Every structure is written in C-alpha cells, then in structure tokens.
C-alpha atoms as an extended CHARMM CRD file, in Angstrom:
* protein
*
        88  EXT
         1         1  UNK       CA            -24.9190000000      -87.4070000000       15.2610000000  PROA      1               0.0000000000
         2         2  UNK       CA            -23.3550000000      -90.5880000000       14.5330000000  PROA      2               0.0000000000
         3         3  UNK       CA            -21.1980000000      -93.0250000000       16.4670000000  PROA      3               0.0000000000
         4         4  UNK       CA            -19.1660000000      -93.8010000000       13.4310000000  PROA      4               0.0000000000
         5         5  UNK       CA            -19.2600000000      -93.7680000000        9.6810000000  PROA      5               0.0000000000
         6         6  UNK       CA            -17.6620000000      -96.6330000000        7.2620000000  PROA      6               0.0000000000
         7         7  UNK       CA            -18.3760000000      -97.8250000000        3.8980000000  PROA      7               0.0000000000
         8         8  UNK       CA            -20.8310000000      -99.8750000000        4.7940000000  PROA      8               0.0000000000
         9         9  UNK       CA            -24.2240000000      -98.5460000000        6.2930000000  PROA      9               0.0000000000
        10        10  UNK       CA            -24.4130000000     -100.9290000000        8.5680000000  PROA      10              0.0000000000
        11        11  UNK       CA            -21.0790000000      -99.6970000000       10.8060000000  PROA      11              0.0000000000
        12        12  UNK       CA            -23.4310000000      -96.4210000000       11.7120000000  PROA      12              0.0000000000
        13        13  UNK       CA            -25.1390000000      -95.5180000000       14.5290000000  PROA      13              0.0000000000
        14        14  UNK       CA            -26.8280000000      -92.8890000000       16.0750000000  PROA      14              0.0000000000
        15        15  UNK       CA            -25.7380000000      -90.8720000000       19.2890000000  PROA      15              0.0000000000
        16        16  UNK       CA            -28.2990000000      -88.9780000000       21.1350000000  PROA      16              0.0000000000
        17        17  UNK       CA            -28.1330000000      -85.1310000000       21.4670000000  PROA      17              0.0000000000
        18        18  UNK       CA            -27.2970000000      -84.0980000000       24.8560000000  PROA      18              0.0000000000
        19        19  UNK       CA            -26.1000000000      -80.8430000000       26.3200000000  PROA      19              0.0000000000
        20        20  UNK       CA            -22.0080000000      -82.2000000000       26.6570000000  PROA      20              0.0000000000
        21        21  UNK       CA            -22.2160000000      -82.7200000000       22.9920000000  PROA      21              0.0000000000
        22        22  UNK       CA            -23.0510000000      -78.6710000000       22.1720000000  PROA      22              0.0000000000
        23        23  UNK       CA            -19.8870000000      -76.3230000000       21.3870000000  PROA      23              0.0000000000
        24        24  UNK       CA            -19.3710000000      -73.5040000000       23.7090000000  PROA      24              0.0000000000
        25        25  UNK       CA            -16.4740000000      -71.9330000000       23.6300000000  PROA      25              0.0000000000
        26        26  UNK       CA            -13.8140000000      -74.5660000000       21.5330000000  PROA      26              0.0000000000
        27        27  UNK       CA            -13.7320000000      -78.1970000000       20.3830000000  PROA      27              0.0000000000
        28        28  UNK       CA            -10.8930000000      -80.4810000000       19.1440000000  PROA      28              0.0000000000
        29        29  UNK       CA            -12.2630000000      -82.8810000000       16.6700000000  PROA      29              0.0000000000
        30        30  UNK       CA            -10.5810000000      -86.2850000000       15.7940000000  PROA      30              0.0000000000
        31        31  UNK       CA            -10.1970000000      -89.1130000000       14.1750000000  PROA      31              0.0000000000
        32        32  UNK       CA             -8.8530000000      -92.4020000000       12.4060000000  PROA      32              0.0000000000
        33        33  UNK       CA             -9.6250000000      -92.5310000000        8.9650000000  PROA      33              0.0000000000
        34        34  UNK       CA             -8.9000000000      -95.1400000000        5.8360000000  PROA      34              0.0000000000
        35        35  UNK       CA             -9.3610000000      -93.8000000000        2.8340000000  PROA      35              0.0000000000
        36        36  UNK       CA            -10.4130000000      -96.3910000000       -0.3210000000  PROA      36              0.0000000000
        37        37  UNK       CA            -11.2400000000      -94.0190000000       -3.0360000000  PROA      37              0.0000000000
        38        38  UNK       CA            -11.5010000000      -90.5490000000       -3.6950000000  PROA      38              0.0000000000
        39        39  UNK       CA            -14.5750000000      -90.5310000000       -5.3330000000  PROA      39              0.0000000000
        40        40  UNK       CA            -17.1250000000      -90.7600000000       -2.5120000000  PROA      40              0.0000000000
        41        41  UNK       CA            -18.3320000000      -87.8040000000        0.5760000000  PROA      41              0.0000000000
        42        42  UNK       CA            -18.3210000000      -89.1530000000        3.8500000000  PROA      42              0.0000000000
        43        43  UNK       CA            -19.2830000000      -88.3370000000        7.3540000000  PROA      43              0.0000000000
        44        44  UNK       CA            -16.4380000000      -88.8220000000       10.1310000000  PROA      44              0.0000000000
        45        45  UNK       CA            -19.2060000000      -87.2610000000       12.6010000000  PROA      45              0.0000000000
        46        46  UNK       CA            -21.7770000000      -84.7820000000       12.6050000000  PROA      46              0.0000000000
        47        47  UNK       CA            -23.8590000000      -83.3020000000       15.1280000000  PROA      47              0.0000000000
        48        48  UNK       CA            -27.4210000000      -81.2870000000       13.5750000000  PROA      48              0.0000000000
        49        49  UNK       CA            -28.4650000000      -78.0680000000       14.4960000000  PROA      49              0.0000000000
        50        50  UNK       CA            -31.3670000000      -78.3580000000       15.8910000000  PROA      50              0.0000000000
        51        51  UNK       CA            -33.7480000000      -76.9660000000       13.1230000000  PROA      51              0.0000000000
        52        52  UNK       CA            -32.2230000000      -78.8810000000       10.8180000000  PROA      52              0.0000000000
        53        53  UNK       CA            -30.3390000000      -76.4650000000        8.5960000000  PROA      53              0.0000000000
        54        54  UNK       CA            -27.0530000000      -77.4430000000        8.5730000000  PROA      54              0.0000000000
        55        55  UNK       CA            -24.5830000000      -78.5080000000       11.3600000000  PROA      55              0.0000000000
        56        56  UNK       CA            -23.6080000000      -77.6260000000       14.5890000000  PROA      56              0.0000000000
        57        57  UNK       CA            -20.4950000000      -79.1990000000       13.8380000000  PROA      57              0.0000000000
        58        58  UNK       CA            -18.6780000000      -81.9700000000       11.1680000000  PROA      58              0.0000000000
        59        59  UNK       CA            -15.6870000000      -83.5240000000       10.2140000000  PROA      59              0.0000000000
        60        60  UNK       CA            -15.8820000000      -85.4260000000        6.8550000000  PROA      60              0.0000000000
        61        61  UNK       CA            -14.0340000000      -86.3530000000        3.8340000000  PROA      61              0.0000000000
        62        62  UNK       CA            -15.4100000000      -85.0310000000        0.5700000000  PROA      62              0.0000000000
        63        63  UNK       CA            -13.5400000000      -86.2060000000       -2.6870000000  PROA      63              0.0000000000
        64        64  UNK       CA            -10.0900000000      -87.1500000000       -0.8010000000  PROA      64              0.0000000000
        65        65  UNK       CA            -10.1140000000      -83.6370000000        0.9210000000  PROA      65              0.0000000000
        66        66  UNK       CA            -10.9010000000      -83.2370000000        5.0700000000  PROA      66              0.0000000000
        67        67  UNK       CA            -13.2310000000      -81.0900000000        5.5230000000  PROA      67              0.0000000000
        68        68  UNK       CA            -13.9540000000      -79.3010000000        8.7220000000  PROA      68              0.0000000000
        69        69  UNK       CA            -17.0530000000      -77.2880000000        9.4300000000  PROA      69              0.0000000000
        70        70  UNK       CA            -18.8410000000      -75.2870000000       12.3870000000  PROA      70              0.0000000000
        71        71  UNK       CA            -22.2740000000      -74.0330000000       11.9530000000  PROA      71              0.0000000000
        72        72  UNK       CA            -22.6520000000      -74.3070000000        8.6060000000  PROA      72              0.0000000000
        73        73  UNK       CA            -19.3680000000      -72.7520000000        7.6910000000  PROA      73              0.0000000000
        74        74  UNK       CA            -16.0210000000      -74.7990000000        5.9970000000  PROA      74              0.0000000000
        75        75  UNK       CA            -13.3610000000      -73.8580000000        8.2440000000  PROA      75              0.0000000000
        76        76  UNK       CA            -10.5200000000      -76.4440000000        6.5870000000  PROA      76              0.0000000000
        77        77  UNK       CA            -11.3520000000      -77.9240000000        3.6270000000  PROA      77              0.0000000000
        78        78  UNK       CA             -7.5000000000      -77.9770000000        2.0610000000  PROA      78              0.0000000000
        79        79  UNK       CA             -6.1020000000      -81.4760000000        3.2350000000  PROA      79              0.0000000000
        80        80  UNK       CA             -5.5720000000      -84.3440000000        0.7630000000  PROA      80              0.0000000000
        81        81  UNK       CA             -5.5240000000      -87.6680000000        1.8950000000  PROA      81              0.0000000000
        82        82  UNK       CA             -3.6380000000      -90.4700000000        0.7570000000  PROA      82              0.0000000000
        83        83  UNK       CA             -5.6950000000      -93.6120000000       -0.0600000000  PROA      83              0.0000000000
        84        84  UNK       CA             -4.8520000000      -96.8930000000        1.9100000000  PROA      84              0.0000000000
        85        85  UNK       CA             -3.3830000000      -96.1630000000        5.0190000000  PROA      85              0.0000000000
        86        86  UNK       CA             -4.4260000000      -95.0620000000        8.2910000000  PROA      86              0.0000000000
        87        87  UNK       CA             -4.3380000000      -91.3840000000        9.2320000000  PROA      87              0.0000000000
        88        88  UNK       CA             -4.8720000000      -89.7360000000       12.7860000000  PROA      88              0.0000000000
C-alpha cells in the first residue's frame, strides 16, 4: 500500500502489509482529495493482493471520476470531481 499519494512522487510512501490492513467482512474507505486536472489516474490508497494480480482494495481518481474497487472489481466509478477545492 501507500501512506499517501500527491502529484509529486516524492509525497509517497509505503505501508507494510499486516493482518489489520486485510478486509473481512466491511471497510469504509476515506479521504481528502484536491483535484488539479482531470487528465491524470491517481492512487488515493491501495493495498495488493498478495500474488500480485490486482487489489485487495483501492480508492483512486481516474480522469476526474472516484473510483472505488475491491478485489479487482469497480464497485463506484460514477463520481465527478470538481477541480480546485478540497473534497472529503
């Protein structure tokens, strides 16, 4: 996973995989997010499945749109953001 994504690489950091971290029944996932452009796909956080594959779970934005997924699968993807402000 990630601590935290920006613009810049250098805001990123990794966050070690760990039993609390695995989904087993629910999970709320949140964030504050800024928005500069709509032209760009970017990780909010992500956590692998272990082979690799795809994820156990991720919350990004992909060309302006949230986009929620769990095991591979997009569960929201039908959110527009507006650019410039802060969203919760």
């Amino acid at each position: 996973g990630e601590l935290f994504n920006s613009n810049d690489d250098a805001y990123e950091g990794p966050v070690s995989s760990t039993s609390s971290l695995s989904v087993k029944n629910a999970i709320t996932m949140e964030s504050w997010v800024y928005l500069l452009n709509y032209n760009t796909s970017n990780h909010i956080f992500e956590k692998n499945h272990q082979n690799g594959d795809c994820h156990d779970y991720s919350l990004l934005v992909e060309n302006g749109y949230l986009k929620m997924e769990i095991n591979g699968k997009t569960l929201a993807y039908n959110t527009k953001l507006p650019k410039n402000q802060w969203l919760h």
